[in-house]
Coordinates of C-alpha atoms and ligand atoms in Angstrom, one line a residue:
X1 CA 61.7 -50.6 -47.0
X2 CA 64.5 -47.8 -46.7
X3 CA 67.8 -49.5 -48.0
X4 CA 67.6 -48.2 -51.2
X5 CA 70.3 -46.1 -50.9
X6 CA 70.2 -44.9 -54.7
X7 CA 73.5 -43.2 -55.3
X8 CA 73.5 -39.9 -56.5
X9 CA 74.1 -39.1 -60.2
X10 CA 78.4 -38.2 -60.6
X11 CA 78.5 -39.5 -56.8
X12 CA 81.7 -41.8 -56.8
X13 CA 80.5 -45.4 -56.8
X14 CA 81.1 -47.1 -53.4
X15 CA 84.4 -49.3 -52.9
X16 CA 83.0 -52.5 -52.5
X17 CA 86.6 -54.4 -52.2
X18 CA 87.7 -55.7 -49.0
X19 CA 84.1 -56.8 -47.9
X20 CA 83.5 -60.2 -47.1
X21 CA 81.4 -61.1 -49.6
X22 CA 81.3 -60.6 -52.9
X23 CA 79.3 -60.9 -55.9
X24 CA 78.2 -64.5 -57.5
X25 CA 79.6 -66.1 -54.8
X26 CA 78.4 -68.9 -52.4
X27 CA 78.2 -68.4 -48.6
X28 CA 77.1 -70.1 -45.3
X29 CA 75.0 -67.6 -43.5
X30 CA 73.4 -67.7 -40.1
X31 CA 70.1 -66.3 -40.2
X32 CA 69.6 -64.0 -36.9
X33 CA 66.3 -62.6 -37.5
X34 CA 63.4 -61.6 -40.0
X35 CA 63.3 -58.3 -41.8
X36 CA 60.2 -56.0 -42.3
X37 CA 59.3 -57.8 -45.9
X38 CA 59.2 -61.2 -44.1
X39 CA 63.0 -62.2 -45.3
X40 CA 65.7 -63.4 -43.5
X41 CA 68.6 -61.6 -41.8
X42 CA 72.0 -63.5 -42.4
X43 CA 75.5 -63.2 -41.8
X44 CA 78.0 -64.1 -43.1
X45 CA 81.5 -63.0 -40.8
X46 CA 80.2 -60.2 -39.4
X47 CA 78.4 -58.9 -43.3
X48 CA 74.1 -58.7 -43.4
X49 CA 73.2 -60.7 -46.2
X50 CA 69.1 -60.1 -46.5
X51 CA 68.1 -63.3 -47.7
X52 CA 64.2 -64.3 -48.9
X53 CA 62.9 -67.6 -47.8
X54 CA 65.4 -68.2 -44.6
X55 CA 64.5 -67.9 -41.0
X56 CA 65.7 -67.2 -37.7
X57 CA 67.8 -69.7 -36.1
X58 CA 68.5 -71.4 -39.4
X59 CA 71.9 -71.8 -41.2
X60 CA 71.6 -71.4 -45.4
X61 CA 73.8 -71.5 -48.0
X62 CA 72.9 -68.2 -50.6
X63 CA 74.2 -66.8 -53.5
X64 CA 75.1 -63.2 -52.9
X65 CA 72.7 -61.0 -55.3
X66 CA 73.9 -57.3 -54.9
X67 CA 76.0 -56.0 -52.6
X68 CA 76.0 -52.9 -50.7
X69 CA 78.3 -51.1 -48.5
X70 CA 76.6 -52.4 -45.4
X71 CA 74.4 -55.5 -46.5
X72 CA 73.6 -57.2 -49.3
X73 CA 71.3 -59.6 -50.7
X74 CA 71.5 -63.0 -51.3
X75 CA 69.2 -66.1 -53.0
X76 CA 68.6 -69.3 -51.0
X77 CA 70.1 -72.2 -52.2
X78 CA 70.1 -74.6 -49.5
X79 CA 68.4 -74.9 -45.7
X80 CA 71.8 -76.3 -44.0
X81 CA 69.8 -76.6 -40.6
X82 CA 66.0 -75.7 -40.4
X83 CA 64.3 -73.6 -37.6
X84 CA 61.9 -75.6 -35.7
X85 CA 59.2 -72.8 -36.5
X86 CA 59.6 -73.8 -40.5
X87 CA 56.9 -75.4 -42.0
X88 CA 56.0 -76.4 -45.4
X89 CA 53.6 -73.5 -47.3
X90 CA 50.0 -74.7 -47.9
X91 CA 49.7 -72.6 -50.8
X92 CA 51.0 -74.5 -54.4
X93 CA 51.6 -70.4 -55.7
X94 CA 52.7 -69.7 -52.6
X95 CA 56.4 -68.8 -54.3
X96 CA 55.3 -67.2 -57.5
X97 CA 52.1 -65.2 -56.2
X98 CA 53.7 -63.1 -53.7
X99 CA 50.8 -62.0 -52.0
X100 CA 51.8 -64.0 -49.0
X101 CA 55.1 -63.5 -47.3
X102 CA 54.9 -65.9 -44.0
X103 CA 53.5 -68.9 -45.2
X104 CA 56.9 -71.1 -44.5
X105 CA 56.4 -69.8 -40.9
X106 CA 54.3 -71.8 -38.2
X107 CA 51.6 -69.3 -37.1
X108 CA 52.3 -69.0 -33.8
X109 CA 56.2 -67.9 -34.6
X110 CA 54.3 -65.4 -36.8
X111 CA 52.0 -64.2 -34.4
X112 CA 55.5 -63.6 -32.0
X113 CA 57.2 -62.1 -34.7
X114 CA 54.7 -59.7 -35.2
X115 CA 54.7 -58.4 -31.5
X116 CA 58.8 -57.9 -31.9
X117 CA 58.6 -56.2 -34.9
X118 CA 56.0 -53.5 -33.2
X119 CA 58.5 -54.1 -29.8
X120 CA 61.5 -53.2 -32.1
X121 CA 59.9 -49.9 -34.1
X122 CA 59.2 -48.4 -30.8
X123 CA 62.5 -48.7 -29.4
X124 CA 64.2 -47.7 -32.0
X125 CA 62.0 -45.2 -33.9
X126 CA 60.3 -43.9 -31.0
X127 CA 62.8 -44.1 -28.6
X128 CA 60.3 -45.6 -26.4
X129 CA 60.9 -48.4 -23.4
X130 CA 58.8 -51.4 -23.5
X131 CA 58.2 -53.7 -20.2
X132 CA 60.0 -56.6 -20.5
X133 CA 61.4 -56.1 -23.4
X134 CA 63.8 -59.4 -24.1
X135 CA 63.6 -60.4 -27.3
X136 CA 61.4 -63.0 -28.4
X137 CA 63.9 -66.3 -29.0
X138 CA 65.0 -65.8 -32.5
X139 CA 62.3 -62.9 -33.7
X140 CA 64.1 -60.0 -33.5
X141 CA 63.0 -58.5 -36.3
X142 CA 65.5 -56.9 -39.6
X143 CA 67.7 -54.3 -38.8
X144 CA 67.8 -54.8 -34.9
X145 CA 69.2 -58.3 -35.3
X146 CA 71.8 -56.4 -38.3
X147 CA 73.1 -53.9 -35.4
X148 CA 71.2 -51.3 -37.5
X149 CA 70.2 -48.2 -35.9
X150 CA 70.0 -47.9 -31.7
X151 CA 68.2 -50.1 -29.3
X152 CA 68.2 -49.3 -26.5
X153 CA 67.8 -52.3 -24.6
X154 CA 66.9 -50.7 -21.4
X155 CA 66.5 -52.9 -18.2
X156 CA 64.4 -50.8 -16.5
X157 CA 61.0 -52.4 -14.9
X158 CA 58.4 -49.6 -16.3
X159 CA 57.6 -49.3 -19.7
X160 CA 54.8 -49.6 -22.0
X161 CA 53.4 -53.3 -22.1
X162 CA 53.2 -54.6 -25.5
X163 CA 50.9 -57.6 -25.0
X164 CA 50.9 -60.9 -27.1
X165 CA 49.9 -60.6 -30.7
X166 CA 45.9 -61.3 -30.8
X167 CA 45.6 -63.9 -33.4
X168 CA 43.2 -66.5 -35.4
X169 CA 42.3 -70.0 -34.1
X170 CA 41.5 -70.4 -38.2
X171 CA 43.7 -67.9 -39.9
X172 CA 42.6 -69.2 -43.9
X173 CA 39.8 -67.9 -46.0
X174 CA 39.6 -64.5 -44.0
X175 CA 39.6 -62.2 -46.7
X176 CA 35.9 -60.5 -47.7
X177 CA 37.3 -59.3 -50.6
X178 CA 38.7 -59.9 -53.8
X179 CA 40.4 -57.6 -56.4
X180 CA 42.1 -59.7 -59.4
X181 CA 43.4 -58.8 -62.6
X182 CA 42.1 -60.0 -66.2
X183 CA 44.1 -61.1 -68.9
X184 CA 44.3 -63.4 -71.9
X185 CA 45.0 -66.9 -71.7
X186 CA 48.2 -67.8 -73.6
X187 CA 47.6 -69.9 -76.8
X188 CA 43.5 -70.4 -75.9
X189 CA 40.9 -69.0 -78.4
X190 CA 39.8 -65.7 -76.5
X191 CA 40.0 -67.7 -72.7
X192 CA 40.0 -65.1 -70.1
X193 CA 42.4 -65.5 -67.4
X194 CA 42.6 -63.9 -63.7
X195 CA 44.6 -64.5 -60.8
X196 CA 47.7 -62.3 -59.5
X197 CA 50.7 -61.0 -61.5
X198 CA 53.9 -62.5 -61.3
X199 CA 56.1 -61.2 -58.4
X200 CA 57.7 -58.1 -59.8
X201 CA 56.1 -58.2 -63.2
X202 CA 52.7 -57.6 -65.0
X203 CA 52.2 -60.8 -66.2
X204 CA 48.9 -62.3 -64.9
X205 CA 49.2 -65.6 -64.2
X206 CA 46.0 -67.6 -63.7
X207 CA 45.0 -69.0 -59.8
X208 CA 41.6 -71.2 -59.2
X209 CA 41.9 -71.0 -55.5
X210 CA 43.5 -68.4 -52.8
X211 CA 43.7 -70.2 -49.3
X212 CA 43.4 -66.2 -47.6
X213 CA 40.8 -65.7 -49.5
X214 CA 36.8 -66.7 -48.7
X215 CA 35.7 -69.8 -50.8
X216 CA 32.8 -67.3 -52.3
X217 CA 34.9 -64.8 -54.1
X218 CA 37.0 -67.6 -55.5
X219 CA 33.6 -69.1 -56.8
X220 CA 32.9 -65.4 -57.9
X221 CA 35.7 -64.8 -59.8
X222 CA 36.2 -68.2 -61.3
X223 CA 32.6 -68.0 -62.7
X224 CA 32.8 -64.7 -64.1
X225 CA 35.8 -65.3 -66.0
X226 CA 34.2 -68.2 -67.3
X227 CA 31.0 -66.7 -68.1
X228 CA 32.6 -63.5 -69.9
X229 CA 35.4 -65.7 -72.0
X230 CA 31.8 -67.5 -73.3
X231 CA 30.0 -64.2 -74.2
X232 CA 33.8 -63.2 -75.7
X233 CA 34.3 -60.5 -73.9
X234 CA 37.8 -59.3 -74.3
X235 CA 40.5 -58.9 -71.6
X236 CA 42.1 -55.6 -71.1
X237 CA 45.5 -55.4 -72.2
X238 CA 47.7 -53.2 -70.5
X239 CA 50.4 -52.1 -73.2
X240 CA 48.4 -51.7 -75.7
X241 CA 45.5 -50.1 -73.4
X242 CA 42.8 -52.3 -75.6
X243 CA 40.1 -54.7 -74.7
X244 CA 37.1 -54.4 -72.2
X245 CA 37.6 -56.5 -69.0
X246 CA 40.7 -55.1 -66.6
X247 CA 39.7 -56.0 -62.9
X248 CA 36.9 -58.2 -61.0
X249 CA 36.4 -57.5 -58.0
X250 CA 34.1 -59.8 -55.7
X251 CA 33.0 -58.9 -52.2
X252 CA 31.5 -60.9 -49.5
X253 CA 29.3 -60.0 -46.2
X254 CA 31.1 -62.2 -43.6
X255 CA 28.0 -62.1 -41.9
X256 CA 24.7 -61.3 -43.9
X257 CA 25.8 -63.9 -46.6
X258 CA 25.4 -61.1 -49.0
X259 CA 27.8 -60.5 -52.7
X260 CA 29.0 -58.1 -54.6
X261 CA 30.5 -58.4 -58.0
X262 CA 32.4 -55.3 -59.4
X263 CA 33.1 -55.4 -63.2
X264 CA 36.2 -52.8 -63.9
X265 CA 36.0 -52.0 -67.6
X266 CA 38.2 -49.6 -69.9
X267 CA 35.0 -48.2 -71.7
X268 CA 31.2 -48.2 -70.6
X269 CA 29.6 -50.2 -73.4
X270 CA 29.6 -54.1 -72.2
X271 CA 28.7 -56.0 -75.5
X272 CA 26.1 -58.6 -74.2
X273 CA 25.5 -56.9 -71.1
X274 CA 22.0 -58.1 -70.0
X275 CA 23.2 -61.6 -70.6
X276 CA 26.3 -61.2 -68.6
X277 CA 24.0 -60.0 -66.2
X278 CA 21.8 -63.0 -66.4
X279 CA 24.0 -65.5 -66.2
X280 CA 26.2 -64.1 -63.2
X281 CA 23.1 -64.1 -61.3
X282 CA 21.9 -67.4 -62.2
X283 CA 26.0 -68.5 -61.3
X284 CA 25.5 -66.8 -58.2
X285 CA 22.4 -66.9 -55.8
X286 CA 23.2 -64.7 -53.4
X287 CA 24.5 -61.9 -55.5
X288 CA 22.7 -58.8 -54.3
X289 CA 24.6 -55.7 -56.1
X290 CA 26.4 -55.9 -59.7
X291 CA 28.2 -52.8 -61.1
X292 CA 30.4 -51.8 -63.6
X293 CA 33.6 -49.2 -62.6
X294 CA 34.8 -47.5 -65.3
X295 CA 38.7 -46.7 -66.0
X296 CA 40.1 -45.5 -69.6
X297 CA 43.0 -44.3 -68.2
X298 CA 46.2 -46.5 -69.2
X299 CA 47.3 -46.9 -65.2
X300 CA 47.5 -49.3 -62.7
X301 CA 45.1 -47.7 -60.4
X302 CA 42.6 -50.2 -60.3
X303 CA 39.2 -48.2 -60.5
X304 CA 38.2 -44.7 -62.3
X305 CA 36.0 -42.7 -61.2
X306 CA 32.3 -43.9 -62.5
X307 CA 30.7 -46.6 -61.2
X308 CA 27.4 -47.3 -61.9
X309 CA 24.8 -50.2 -60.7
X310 CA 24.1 -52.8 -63.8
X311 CA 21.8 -55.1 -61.6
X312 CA 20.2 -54.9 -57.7
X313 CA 21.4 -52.8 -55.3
X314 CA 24.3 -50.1 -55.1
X315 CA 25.6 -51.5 -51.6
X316 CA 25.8 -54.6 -49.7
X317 CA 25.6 -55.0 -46.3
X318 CA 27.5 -56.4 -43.5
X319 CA 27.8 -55.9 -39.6
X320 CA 30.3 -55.9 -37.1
X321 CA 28.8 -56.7 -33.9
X322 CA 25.4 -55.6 -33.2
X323 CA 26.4 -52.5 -36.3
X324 CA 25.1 -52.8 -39.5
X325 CA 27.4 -51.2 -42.2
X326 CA 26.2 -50.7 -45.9
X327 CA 29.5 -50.9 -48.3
X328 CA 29.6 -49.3 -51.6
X329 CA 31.9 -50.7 -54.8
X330 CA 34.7 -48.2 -53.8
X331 CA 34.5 -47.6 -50.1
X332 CA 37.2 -48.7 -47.6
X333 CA 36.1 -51.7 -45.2
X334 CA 38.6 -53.7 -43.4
X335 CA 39.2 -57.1 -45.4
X336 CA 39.1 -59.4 -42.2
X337 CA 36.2 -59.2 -40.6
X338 CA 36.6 -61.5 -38.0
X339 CA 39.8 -59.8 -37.0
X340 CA 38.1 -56.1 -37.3
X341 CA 35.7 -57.0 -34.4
X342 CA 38.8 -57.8 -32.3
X343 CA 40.3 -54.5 -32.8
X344 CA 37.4 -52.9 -32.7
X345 CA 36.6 -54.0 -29.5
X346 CA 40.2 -53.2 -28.2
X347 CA 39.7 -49.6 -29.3
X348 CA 36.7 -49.3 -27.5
X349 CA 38.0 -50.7 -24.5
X350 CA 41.0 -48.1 -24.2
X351 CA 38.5 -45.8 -24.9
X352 CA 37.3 -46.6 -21.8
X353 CA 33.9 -44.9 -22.1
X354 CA 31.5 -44.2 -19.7
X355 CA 28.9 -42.7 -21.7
X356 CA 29.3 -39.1 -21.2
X357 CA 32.7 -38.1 -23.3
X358 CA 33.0 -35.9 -26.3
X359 CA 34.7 -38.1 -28.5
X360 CA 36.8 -37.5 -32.4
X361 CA 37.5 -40.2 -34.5
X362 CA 40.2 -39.0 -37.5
X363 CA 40.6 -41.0 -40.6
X364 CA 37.2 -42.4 -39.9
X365 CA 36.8 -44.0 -43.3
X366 CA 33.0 -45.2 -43.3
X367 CA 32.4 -44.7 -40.0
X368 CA 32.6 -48.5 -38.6
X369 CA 35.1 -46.9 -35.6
X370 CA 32.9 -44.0 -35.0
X371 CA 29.5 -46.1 -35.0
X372 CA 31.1 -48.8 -32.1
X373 CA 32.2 -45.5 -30.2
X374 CA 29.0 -43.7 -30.0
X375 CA 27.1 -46.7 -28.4
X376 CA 29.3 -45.7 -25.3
X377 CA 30.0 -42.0 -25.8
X378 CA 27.8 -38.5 -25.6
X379 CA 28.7 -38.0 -29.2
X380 CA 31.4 -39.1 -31.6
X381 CA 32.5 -36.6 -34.2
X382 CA 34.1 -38.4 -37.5
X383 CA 36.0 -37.0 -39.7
X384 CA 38.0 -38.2 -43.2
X385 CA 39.0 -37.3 -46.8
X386 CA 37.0 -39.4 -49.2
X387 CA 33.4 -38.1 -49.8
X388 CA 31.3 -41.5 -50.8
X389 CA 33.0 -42.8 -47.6
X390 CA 31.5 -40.2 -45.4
X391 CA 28.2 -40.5 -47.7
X392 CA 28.5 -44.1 -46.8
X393 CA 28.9 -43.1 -42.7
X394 CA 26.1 -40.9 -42.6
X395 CA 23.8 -43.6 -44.2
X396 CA 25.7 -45.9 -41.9
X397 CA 24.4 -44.0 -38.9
X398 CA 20.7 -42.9 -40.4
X399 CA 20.3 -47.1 -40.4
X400 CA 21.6 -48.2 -37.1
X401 CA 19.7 -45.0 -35.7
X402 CA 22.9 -43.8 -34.4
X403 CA 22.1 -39.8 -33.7
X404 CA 25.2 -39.1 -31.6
X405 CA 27.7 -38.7 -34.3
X406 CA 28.7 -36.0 -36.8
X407 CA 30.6 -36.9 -40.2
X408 CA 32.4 -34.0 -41.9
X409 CA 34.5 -34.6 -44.9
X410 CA 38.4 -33.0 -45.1
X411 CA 41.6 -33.6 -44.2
X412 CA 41.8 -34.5 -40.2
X413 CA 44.4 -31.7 -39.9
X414 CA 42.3 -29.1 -41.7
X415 CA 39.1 -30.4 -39.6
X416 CA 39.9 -31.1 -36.4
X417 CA 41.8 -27.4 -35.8
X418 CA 38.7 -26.2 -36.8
X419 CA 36.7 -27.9 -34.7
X420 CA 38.9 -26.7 -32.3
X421 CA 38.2 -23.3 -32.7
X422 CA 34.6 -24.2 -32.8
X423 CA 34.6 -24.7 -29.0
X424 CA 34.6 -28.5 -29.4
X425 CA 36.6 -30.4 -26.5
X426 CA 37.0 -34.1 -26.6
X427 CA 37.7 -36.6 -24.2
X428 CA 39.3 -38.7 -26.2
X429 CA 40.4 -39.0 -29.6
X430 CA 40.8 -42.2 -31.7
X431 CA 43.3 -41.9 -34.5
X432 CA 43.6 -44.6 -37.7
X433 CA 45.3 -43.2 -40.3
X434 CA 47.0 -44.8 -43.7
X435 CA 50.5 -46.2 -43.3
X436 CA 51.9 -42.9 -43.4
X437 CA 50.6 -42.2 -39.5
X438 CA 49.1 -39.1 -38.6
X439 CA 49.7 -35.5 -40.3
X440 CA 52.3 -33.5 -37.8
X441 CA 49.4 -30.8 -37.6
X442 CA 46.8 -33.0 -36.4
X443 CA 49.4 -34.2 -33.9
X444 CA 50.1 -30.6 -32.8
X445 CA 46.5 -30.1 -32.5
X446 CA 45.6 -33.7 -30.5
X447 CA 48.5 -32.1 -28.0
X448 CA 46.6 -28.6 -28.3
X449 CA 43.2 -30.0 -27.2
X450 CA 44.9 -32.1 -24.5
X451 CA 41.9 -34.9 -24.6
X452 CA 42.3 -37.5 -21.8
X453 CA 43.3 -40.2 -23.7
X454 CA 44.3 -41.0 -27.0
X455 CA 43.2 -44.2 -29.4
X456 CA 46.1 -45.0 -31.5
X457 CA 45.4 -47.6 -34.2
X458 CA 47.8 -48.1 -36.4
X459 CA 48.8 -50.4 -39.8
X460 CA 52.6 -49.6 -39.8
X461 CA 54.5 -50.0 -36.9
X462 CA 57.3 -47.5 -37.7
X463 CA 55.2 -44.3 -38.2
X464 CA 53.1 -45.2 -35.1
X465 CA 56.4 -45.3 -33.2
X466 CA 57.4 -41.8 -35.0
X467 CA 54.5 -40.4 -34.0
X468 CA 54.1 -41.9 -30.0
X469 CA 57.4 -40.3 -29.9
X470 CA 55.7 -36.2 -30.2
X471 CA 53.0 -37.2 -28.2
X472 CA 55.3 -38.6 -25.2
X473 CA 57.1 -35.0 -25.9
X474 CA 53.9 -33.2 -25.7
X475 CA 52.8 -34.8 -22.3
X476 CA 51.4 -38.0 -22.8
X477 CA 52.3 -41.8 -21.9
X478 CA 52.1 -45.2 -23.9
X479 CA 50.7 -47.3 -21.5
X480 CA 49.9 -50.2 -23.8
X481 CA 50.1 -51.8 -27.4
X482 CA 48.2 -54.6 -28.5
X483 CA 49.2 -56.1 -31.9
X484 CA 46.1 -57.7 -33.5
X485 CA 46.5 -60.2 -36.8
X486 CA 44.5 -58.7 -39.0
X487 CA 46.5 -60.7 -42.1
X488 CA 47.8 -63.8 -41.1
X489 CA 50.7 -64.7 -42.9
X490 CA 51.4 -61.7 -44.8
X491 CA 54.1 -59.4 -43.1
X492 CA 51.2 -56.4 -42.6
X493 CA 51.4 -56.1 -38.5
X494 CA 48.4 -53.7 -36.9
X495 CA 48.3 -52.6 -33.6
X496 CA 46.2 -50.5 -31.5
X497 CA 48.3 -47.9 -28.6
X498 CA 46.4 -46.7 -25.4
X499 CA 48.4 -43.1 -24.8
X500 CA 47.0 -41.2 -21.6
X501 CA 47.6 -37.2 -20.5
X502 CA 50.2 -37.6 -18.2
X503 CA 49.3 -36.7 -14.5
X504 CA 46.2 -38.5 -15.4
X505 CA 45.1 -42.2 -14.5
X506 CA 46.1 -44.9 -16.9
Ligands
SAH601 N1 38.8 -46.2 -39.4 C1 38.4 -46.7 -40.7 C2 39.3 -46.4 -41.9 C3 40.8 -46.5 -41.6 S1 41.8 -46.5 -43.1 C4 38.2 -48.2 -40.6 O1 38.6 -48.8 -39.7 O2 37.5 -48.7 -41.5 C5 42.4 -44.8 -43.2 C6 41.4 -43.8 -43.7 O3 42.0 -42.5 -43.7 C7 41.0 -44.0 -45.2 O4 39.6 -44.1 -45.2 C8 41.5 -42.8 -45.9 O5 40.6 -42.4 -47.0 C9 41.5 -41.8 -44.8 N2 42.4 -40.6 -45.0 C10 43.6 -40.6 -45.6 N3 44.2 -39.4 -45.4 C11 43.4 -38.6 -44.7 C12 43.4 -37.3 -44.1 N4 44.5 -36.5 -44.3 N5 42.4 -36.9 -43.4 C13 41.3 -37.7 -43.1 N6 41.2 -39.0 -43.6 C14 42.2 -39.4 -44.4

């Protein structure tokens, strides 16, 4: 989030006097909307007061925090009247873990809140008008509801249609992957613990169960932390940068049933490695790859850069409609499967293929985007920065006997220019970058090659809306978002923008 604000070093400190709140004190606040972290937007006469755990329509009393200039923070102390939409958290960690933010929310007001957060970054950031755009009762989202920044609240009939957020009839257990953090248990002769640190700490505190995650890594992790505090294996400790064990890492083919366990160690030599081995398989049946990552390096970056197999195969599988994909220790692949095939299948439909188009896909990852494409497209060039995940594309190709697409590793603003002046004209081009959106060059050169249509799928709202914005300026039109729940109640909102050349049919 952007309100940091950090004053500069000799800067005069701000007058905070004469604001209507202060410090340490108590307030009744009327929450008017949700902000980007999932907290809620009070005020209190006419002052923002950002406080965590309240929600639209509600009335709180809070402890102010911190105050700024032009908000400030507050503590919830008391739910004075409750918003319909509130509902108690399934999750016992729910409060500590942090991994969550939503969980108080019924899903449905999350699944709404979710379309007006994508509804508010395009007015606002991109300066865009959206059809219809009233607010969703009580979801506007942060710094809309706080006056922040310019709506623009246009009336005007056109407009790109943002449709309703595409969500889960079951939205638990929907993670395929695990990625938890080993310690020591406190007071227990050499018990290894492994759960989630501490919100805004690195203190790992334990967890049995996590009700976003599927039931098999929880069984995966739970027995390998029992069966390595048995062999005494020792937990990694992060100040002193001593013991073995930092990370296990558990993966799970939604569909294929198969597992991968992922053993993240600060130094290659496992003391009682083939019985580790042993007994994990014997835990676990359908274990089908076990490696060993390893990471000296005294960081929170979870894995270094060797990774060998120590049992079975170096990949599982998995498959996203009629696609096979084969995923190594390392490689990128969406954590909600079910949810993938959704926007998948949105992204090919705006596509709107008819079997003969040049298609690029940029920030391809390991090629599942690309791979769905080319069953409807002449041929599909793919292009993205990490190397095993292109290895992993190419192999995903060779074994669905894909032969229509062409991988290249590099940046997709270094590649794509130069495919560019290779001759190569595409119909359309999908883009799925990180959070930070797209490079401004690869924009420049999407708006250079002047492809019919362009695939927009995005994990951050507010660079998607940044970068709609230069490709409206450089001749094209937003025709359509649709938001797609890809992590029910977390506050991570993806979306998936059909943009067309203007002058040509939407
Ligand atoms: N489309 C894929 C991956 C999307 S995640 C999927 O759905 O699975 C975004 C990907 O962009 C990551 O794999 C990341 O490694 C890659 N990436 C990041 N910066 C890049 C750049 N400048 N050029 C190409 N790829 C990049």
């Amino acid at each position: 989030m952007n309100r940091k604000n950090k004053r500069r070093p000799g800067a005069p400190a701000a007058d905070l006097s004469g604001l209507p709140v202060a410090k340490n004190e108590e307030y009744i606040a009327d929450i008017v909307g949700l902000g980007h972290d999932g907290e809620g937007v009070g005020r209190v006469n006419g002052f923002t007061l950002f406080i965590q755990g309240a929600l639209p329509g509600e009335k709180v009393r809070a402890k102010v925090l911190k105050v700024k200039k032009q908000y400030g923070y507050g503590k919830l102390l008391e739910i004075i009247e409750a918003s319909p939409d509130r509902i108690d958290a399934p999750c016992p960690i729910y409060k500590q873990c942090g991994g969550c933010q939503l969980q108080h929310l019924s899903y449905d007001a999350q699944l709404r809140w979710k379309r007006q957060l994508v509804i508010d970054n395009l007015e606002r950031i991109g300066k865009l008008r959206v059809a219809g755009a009233g607010a969703e009762s009580g979801m506007r989202a942060g710094a809309e509801a706080a006056g922040v920044g310019a709506g623009r609240g246009d009336a005007e009939a056109a407009g790109i249609v943002v449709h309703p957020t595409l969500g889960m009839s079951d939205p638990w257990r929907y993670r395929n992957k695990a990625q938890v953090p080993i310690g020591l248990a406190v007071g227990e002769e050499g018990g290894l613990i492994g759960g989630f640190y501490a919100q805004g700490s690195h203190r790992i505190i334990d967890m049995e169960a996590c009700l976003i995650q599927h039931e098999n890594n929880d069984a995966v992790v739970a027995a390998v932390k029992r069966i390595a505090s048995e062999l005494g294996i020792r937990p990694y400790n992060e100040e002193t940068g001593k013991g073995l064990l930092r990370h296990v890492i558990a993966r799970y083919g939604f569909n294929t049933g198969e597992i991968m366990v992922v053993l993240v160690t600060n130094g290659r030599d496992i003391p009682r490695r083939d019985e580790l081995v042993g007994l994990i398989r014997e835990a676990i049946p359908d274990v089908r790859s076990i490696c060993q990552n390893v990471n000296r390096q005294q960081t929170n970056v979870i894995f270094g850069d060797e990774t060998r197999v120590l049992w079975g195969s170096e990949v599982i599988y998995d498959t996203i409609g009629d696609i096979r994909f084969a995923i190594s220790a390392r490689s990128f692949y969406q954590v909600n499967p079910v949810q993938t095939e959704v926007l998948y299948r949105k992204a090919l439909d705006y596509a709107g293929l008819s079997g003969e188009e040049i298609v690029i896909d940029a920030y391809c990852g390991i090629g599942t985007i690309s791979l769905f494409l080319a069953q409807k497209a002449r041929e599909v060039y793919g292009v993205e920065i990490i190397p095993e995940a292109i290895e992993d594309a190419k192999r995903n190709a060779l074994v669905n006997k894909i032969r229509n697409v062409r991988f290249e590793v590099g940046g997709a603003e270094v590649v794509i220019p130069e495919w560019k002046r290779q001759g190569i004209a595409p119909d359309v081009i999908v883009v799925d970058p990180p959070r930070k959106g797209c490079d401004a060059a690869l924009l420049e050169t999407i708006l250079a090659m002047r492809p019919e249509r362009v695939v927009y799928v995005s994990c951050n709202p507010s660079t998607l809306a940044r970068d709609l914005r230069v490709l409206e300026d450089g001749g094209y039109r937003t025709v359509e978002v649709q938001p797609v729940d890809m992590f029910p109640h977390t506050v991570h909102v993806e979306s998936v923008a059909l943009l067309v050349r203007d002058g040509t049919e939407g």
